[in-house]
Amino acid sequence: MSVIIQNLSVRYGDKEILSNFNLKVDDGEFFVILGSSGSGKTTLLRSIAGLIPVDSGRIYIDDSDVTDLYPSDRNIAMVFQNFALYPHMKVFDNISLNLKIKHVPKEEIRKKVEEVAKILHISQHLDKYPRQLSGGEQQRVGIARAMVRDPSVFLMDEPLSNLDAKLRREMLGELRSFHEKVKKTIIYVCHDQDEAMALADRILVLNQGRIMQMGTPDDLYDHPANVFVAGFIGNPPMNILECDLEHKDEGTRIGISNAGYIDIDEIVPEGKAYIGLRPEILGMSEKDGLSAIFDYSINSGLNVEVHAKMGETPIRAVIPKDEVSSELRDLKNGEMFHIEVKPGRVYLFDRMSGSLIREVDYGTSRKIKEAD
């Protein structure tokens, strides 16, 4: 079922967390709310759940206004960051507890528990206690407990944040598989952009209660609407550098942080701006390019992640290992080298508002020059 939020406002004391907030989540969508701590993402989720009061606005699940309903009357199921399993109860009893409270017949309970256990690959654990399970298995039990109620909407509040990296990666696949099987609306809150990119049909990027951008993972990565989204989406994130735009030879010269300049064919408004460069379109050069000071590098197997500075601004490049020469491998902290901008998309942002000015396809025919 769809979830529609109209003109929602929520305050904590004198602080307004959400103001005249509007949102529509489509039926059957895996929708991720992404933001850092304090962005308002958990407040939004708990408002939908009915766990906190709203000051104004309406919340609809499908065509029903649920704004004034108790959480138990909204036909939603919530999965929390904390597994919140009863340690003295076996897995079967943890999953079936809500059904027992509602006096569902025993045979129906058994059938529903076995069905969801099969979907989540925990059938073999139904007779165990939570302490006998791994973190990932416990999280699947928490999801099963929500799923067995057959809700209209699943609300998930950072459910993977307590898992180690390996288990978290496994659970990303489990959650996508789960969604494809149940085909229910999921609204999922997290602060990790890797999680969001892996799971979402659409992502809402939230900052201080404001929508910064909303779209598919590809939309947000390829077409960031502002500096905030550009620096938030991507791992490593986009490099954001101060630059000056000057018309030159029927194109525009982009002077970058006193490190040099690149020329593009397009005419864009002159003035001060930011240029956004994905780490993947940057390389290392022994002679030509933008001047940078080497800091350190990280070998990740196929690639080398180079950390450097242009002036006081950090910059990162992700370079295939076979493109890094032995001379560049031997660079020491504080030594100068050159960064080349490979053909690809670069972004220009307004220095005052942070909004996108233009996406530019930078090609091999353009000039790049180091600082004097």
Coordinates of C-alpha atoms in Angstrom, one line a residue:
M1 CA 0.0 0.0 0.0
S2 CA 1.1 3.6 -0.6
V3 CA 2.1 6.0 2.2
I4 CA 1.2 9.6 1.8
I5 CA 2.4 12.4 4.1
Q6 CA 0.8 15.8 3.8
N7 CA 2.2 19.0 5.4
L8 CA 3.6 17.1 8.4
S9 CA 5.2 19.2 11.2
V10 CA 6.8 17.7 14.3
R11 CA 8.4 19.7 17.1
Y12 CA 10.5 18.7 20.1
G13 CA 10.0 21.5 22.6
D14 CA 11.1 24.7 20.8
K15 CA 12.9 22.8 18.0
E16 CA 11.1 22.0 14.8
I17 CA 12.3 18.7 13.3
L18 CA 10.0 18.5 10.3
S19 CA 8.1 21.4 8.8
N20 CA 5.3 21.2 6.2
F21 CA 6.8 17.9 5.1
N22 CA 5.3 16.1 2.0
L23 CA 6.1 12.7 0.7
K24 CA 4.5 9.8 -1.3
V25 CA 5.8 6.3 -1.1
D26 CA 4.4 4.0 -3.8
D27 CA 2.7 0.7 -3.3
G28 CA 5.2 -2.1 -3.1
E29 CA 8.2 0.2 -3.1
F30 CA 11.5 -0.3 -1.2
F31 CA 11.9 3.3 -0.1
V32 CA 15.0 4.4 1.8
I33 CA 15.3 7.5 3.9
L34 CA 19.0 8.4 4.1
G35 CA 20.5 11.0 6.4
S36 CA 23.1 11.6 9.0
S37 CA 22.4 11.8 12.8
G38 CA 19.9 14.6 13.5
S39 CA 18.5 14.8 10.0
G40 CA 15.0 13.9 11.1
K41 CA 14.8 10.5 9.4
T42 CA 13.9 8.5 12.6
T43 CA 11.4 11.2 13.6
L44 CA 9.7 10.8 10.2
L45 CA 9.6 7.0 10.5
R46 CA 8.2 7.1 14.0
S47 CA 5.6 9.6 13.0
I48 CA 4.4 7.1 10.3
A49 CA 4.3 4.4 12.9
G50 CA 2.4 6.5 15.4
L51 CA 5.1 6.3 18.0
I52 CA 5.4 10.0 18.4
P53 CA 2.6 12.7 18.1
V54 CA 2.6 15.1 15.2
D55 CA 1.9 18.8 15.6
S56 CA 0.1 19.2 12.2
G57 CA -0.4 17.5 8.9
R58 CA -1.9 14.1 7.9
I59 CA -0.6 10.6 7.3
Y60 CA -2.4 8.2 4.9
I61 CA -1.8 4.5 4.4
D62 CA -3.4 3.8 1.1
D63 CA -6.6 5.7 1.2
S64 CA -7.0 5.6 5.0
D65 CA -6.1 8.6 7.3
V66 CA -4.2 7.0 10.1
T67 CA -2.9 10.2 11.7
D68 CA -4.9 9.8 14.9
L69 CA -4.8 6.0 15.1
Y70 CA -2.8 4.1 17.7
P71 CA 0.2 2.2 16.3
S72 CA -1.6 -1.1 16.7
D73 CA -4.5 0.1 14.5
R74 CA -2.3 1.2 11.6
N75 CA -1.5 -2.3 10.2
I76 CA 2.2 -1.6 10.1
A77 CA 5.1 -3.7 11.4
M78 CA 8.3 -2.1 12.7
V79 CA 11.8 -3.6 12.8
F80 CA 14.1 -1.9 15.1
Q81 CA 17.9 -1.4 15.3
N82 CA 17.8 -3.5 18.5
F83 CA 16.6 -7.0 17.8
A84 CA 14.5 -6.9 21.0
L85 CA 14.1 -10.7 21.2
Y86 CA 12.9 -12.4 24.4
P87 CA 15.9 -14.4 25.5
H88 CA 13.8 -16.9 27.5
M89 CA 11.6 -17.7 24.5
K90 CA 12.5 -20.0 21.6
V91 CA 12.5 -18.6 18.1
F92 CA 9.1 -20.0 17.3
D93 CA 7.6 -18.3 20.3
N94 CA 9.3 -15.0 19.6
I95 CA 8.0 -14.9 16.1
S96 CA 4.4 -16.0 17.0
L97 CA 4.0 -13.9 20.2
N98 CA 1.8 -11.1 18.5
L99 CA -0.4 -13.8 16.9
K100 CA -0.9 -15.5 20.3
I101 CA -1.8 -12.2 21.9
K102 CA -4.5 -11.8 19.2
H103 CA -5.8 -15.3 19.9
V104 CA -5.1 -16.6 16.4
P105 CA -5.8 -20.4 16.2
K106 CA -2.7 -22.5 16.9
E107 CA -2.7 -24.3 13.6
E108 CA -2.9 -21.0 11.7
I109 CA 0.0 -19.7 13.9
R110 CA 2.1 -22.7 13.1
K111 CA 1.4 -22.4 9.4
K112 CA 2.3 -18.6 9.3
V113 CA 5.5 -19.1 11.3
E114 CA 6.7 -21.9 9.1
E115 CA 6.0 -19.9 5.9
V116 CA 8.0 -16.8 7.0
A117 CA 10.7 -19.0 8.5
K118 CA 11.1 -20.7 5.1
I119 CA 11.3 -17.4 3.3
L120 CA 14.0 -16.1 5.7
H121 CA 15.9 -19.4 5.8
I122 CA 15.5 -19.9 9.6
S123 CA 13.3 -23.0 9.6
Q124 CA 16.1 -25.0 11.2
H125 CA 16.3 -22.5 14.1
L126 CA 12.7 -22.5 15.3
D127 CA 13.4 -24.6 18.3
K128 CA 16.5 -22.6 19.4
Y129 CA 16.9 -19.7 21.8
P130 CA 18.2 -16.3 20.6
R131 CA 21.5 -16.8 22.3
Q132 CA 22.2 -19.8 20.1
L133 CA 21.9 -17.7 16.9
S134 CA 24.3 -15.4 15.1
G135 CA 23.6 -11.7 14.8
G136 CA 22.3 -12.1 11.3
E137 CA 20.0 -15.0 12.3
Q138 CA 18.7 -12.9 15.2
Q139 CA 17.9 -10.1 12.8
R140 CA 16.0 -12.4 10.5
V141 CA 14.0 -13.5 13.5
G142 CA 13.1 -9.9 14.2
I143 CA 12.0 -9.5 10.6
A144 CA 10.0 -12.7 10.7
R145 CA 8.2 -11.4 13.8
A146 CA 7.1 -8.4 11.9
M147 CA 6.4 -10.3 8.7
V148 CA 4.2 -12.9 10.3
R149 CA 1.6 -10.2 11.0
D150 CA 1.1 -9.7 7.3
P151 CA 1.1 -5.9 7.6
S152 CA 0.4 -3.3 4.9
V153 CA 3.7 -1.6 5.4
F154 CA 7.1 -2.5 6.9
L155 CA 9.0 0.2 8.7
M156 CA 12.7 -0.5 9.4
D157 CA 14.8 1.7 11.6
E158 CA 18.5 1.0 10.9
P159 CA 18.1 -2.8 11.3
L160 CA 21.6 -3.7 10.2
S161 CA 23.6 -1.1 12.2
N162 CA 24.5 -3.6 15.0
L163 CA 25.9 -6.2 12.6
D164 CA 29.5 -6.6 11.5
A165 CA 30.5 -5.8 8.0
K166 CA 30.3 -9.4 6.7
L167 CA 26.8 -10.0 8.2
R168 CA 25.6 -6.6 7.0
R169 CA 26.5 -7.5 3.5
E170 CA 24.8 -10.8 3.7
M171 CA 21.6 -9.2 5.1
L172 CA 21.5 -6.7 2.2
G173 CA 20.9 -9.6 -0.1
E174 CA 18.4 -11.2 2.3
L175 CA 16.4 -8.0 2.5
R176 CA 16.2 -7.5 -1.2
S177 CA 15.2 -11.1 -1.6
F178 CA 12.6 -10.7 1.1
H179 CA 11.1 -7.7 -0.6
E180 CA 10.8 -9.4 -3.9
K181 CA 9.0 -12.3 -2.3
V182 CA 6.5 -10.4 -0.1
K183 CA 6.0 -7.4 -2.5
K184 CA 5.1 -5.1 0.3
T185 CA 5.9 -1.5 0.9
I186 CA 9.1 -1.1 2.9
I187 CA 10.2 2.3 4.4
Y188 CA 13.8 1.9 5.6
V189 CA 15.9 4.4 7.5
C190 CA 19.7 4.4 7.5
H191 CA 22.7 6.6 7.6
D192 CA 24.9 4.4 5.4
Q193 CA 24.8 5.3 1.7
D194 CA 26.1 1.9 0.7
E195 CA 23.1 0.3 2.3
A196 CA 20.8 2.8 0.6
M197 CA 22.3 2.3 -2.8
A198 CA 22.1 -1.5 -2.5
L199 CA 18.5 -1.8 -1.3
A200 CA 16.4 1.1 -2.6
D201 CA 14.0 1.5 -5.4
R202 CA 14.1 5.2 -4.5
I203 CA 16.2 7.1 -2.0
L204 CA 15.2 10.3 -0.1
V205 CA 18.2 12.2 1.1
L206 CA 17.3 14.2 4.2
N207 CA 19.2 16.9 6.0
Q208 CA 17.9 18.9 9.0
G209 CA 14.4 17.9 8.2
R210 CA 14.6 19.1 4.5
I211 CA 14.5 17.0 1.4
M212 CA 17.8 17.5 -0.4
Q213 CA 16.9 15.1 -3.3
M214 CA 14.8 12.1 -4.1
G215 CA 15.2 9.6 -6.8
T216 CA 16.6 6.2 -7.8
P217 CA 20.1 5.3 -6.7
D218 CA 21.4 5.9 -10.2
D219 CA 19.7 9.4 -10.3
L220 CA 21.4 10.4 -7.1
Y221 CA 24.8 9.1 -8.1
D222 CA 24.8 10.4 -11.7
H223 CA 22.8 13.6 -11.3
P224 CA 23.3 15.1 -7.8
A225 CA 21.1 18.2 -7.4
N226 CA 23.4 20.0 -5.0
V227 CA 26.8 19.8 -3.1
F228 CA 25.2 18.0 -0.1
V229 CA 24.0 15.1 -2.2
A230 CA 27.2 15.0 -4.3
G231 CA 29.3 14.7 -1.2
F232 CA 27.0 12.2 0.5
I233 CA 26.4 9.6 -2.3
G234 CA 29.4 7.6 -3.5
N235 CA 32.1 5.7 -1.8
P236 CA 34.6 7.5 -1.7
P237 CA 32.4 10.5 -2.1
M238 CA 32.7 13.1 -4.8
N239 CA 35.6 15.6 -4.4
I240 CA 34.2 19.1 -4.0
L241 CA 36.7 21.8 -4.9
E242 CA 36.5 25.6 -5.1
C243 CA 37.0 27.0 -8.6
D244 CA 36.7 30.1 -10.7
L245 CA 34.9 30.1 -14.0
E246 CA 36.2 32.3 -16.8
H247 CA 35.2 32.4 -20.5
K248 CA 38.0 31.4 -22.8
D249 CA 38.2 30.6 -26.5
E250 CA 34.5 29.9 -26.9
G251 CA 34.5 27.7 -23.9
T252 CA 35.1 28.1 -20.1
R253 CA 38.3 27.8 -18.2
I254 CA 37.9 26.2 -14.7
G255 CA 40.6 27.3 -12.4
I256 CA 40.8 24.8 -9.5
S257 CA 42.0 25.6 -6.0
N258 CA 45.3 27.2 -7.1
A259 CA 46.2 23.8 -8.5
G260 CA 45.8 24.6 -12.2
Y261 CA 42.9 24.6 -14.6
I262 CA 41.0 22.6 -17.1
D263 CA 39.2 23.9 -20.2
I264 CA 35.7 22.8 -21.3
D265 CA 33.8 23.5 -24.5
E266 CA 30.7 24.8 -22.8
I267 CA 29.9 28.4 -21.9
V268 CA 28.7 28.5 -18.3
P269 CA 28.2 31.7 -16.1
E270 CA 31.4 33.2 -15.0
G271 CA 32.2 33.6 -11.3
K272 CA 33.1 31.6 -8.2
A273 CA 31.8 28.0 -8.0
Y274 CA 32.5 24.5 -6.9
I275 CA 33.6 21.7 -9.2
G276 CA 32.6 18.1 -8.4
L277 CA 35.0 15.3 -9.5
R278 CA 34.3 11.7 -8.8
P279 CA 37.4 9.9 -7.5
E280 CA 37.0 7.4 -10.4
I281 CA 37.7 9.9 -13.1
L282 CA 41.0 11.1 -11.5
G283 CA 44.4 9.6 -12.3
M284 CA 48.1 10.2 -11.4
S285 CA 50.5 11.8 -13.8
E286 CA 54.3 12.2 -13.5
K287 CA 54.4 15.4 -15.6
D288 CA 51.1 17.1 -16.5
G289 CA 47.9 17.8 -14.6
L290 CA 46.7 19.6 -11.5
S291 CA 49.2 20.1 -8.8
A292 CA 48.6 18.1 -5.6
I293 CA 50.5 17.1 -2.4
F294 CA 50.6 13.4 -1.7
D295 CA 49.2 12.3 1.7
Y296 CA 48.9 8.5 1.7
S297 CA 47.4 5.7 -0.4
I298 CA 45.3 2.6 0.4
N299 CA 45.7 -0.6 -1.7
S300 CA 42.3 -2.3 -2.0
G301 CA 43.4 -5.1 -4.4
L302 CA 42.2 -4.0 -7.9
N303 CA 42.5 -0.3 -7.1
V304 CA 44.6 2.2 -5.2
E305 CA 42.8 4.9 -3.3
V306 CA 45.1 8.0 -3.3
H307 CA 44.6 10.7 -0.6
A308 CA 46.1 14.0 -1.4
K309 CA 45.6 17.8 -0.9
M310 CA 45.1 20.7 -3.3
G311 CA 46.0 23.6 -1.0
E312 CA 44.1 22.8 2.2
T313 CA 41.4 20.8 0.4
P314 CA 41.5 17.0 0.6
I315 CA 41.1 15.1 -2.7
R316 CA 40.8 11.4 -3.4
A317 CA 41.4 9.4 -6.5
V318 CA 40.5 5.8 -7.1
I319 CA 42.9 4.4 -9.7
P320 CA 43.3 0.9 -11.2
K321 CA 46.5 -0.6 -9.7
D322 CA 48.0 -1.3 -13.1
E323 CA 47.8 2.5 -14.0
V324 CA 50.0 3.5 -11.2
S325 CA 53.7 3.6 -12.2
S326 CA 56.5 2.6 -9.8
E327 CA 57.6 6.2 -9.5
L328 CA 54.2 7.2 -8.2
R329 CA 54.0 4.2 -5.9
D330 CA 57.1 5.4 -4.2
L331 CA 55.7 8.9 -3.4
K332 CA 56.2 10.0 0.2
N333 CA 53.9 12.1 2.4
G334 CA 54.3 15.8 1.5
E335 CA 55.7 15.2 -2.0
M336 CA 54.2 16.9 -5.0
F337 CA 52.6 15.0 -8.0
H338 CA 50.0 15.7 -10.6
I339 CA 46.4 14.6 -10.9
E340 CA 44.9 14.2 -14.3
V341 CA 41.2 14.5 -15.0
K342 CA 40.1 11.6 -17.3
P343 CA 37.2 11.8 -19.8
G344 CA 34.0 11.7 -17.9
R345 CA 31.3 13.8 -16.2
V346 CA 32.2 16.7 -14.0
Y347 CA 29.8 18.9 -12.0
L348 CA 29.6 22.6 -11.4
F349 CA 27.8 23.9 -8.3
D350 CA 26.8 27.4 -7.3
R351 CA 29.2 28.6 -4.5
M352 CA 26.4 30.4 -2.6
S353 CA 23.5 28.0 -2.7
G354 CA 25.3 24.7 -3.4
S355 CA 22.8 23.9 -6.2
L356 CA 23.9 22.3 -9.4
I357 CA 24.8 24.7 -12.2
R358 CA 25.7 22.3 -15.0
E359 CA 26.8 18.7 -15.6
V360 CA 29.7 18.7 -18.1
D361 CA 31.1 15.9 -20.2
Y362 CA 34.9 16.5 -20.0
G363 CA 36.7 14.9 -23.0
T364 CA 40.2 14.1 -24.2
S365 CA 40.3 17.2 -26.4
R366 CA 40.2 19.7 -23.6
K367 CA 43.3 21.3 -22.1
I368 CA 44.5 20.6 -18.6
K369 CA 47.3 22.6 -17.1
E370 CA 49.2 22.6 -13.8
A371 CA 49.6 25.6 -11.6
D372 CA 52.5 27.9 -12.2

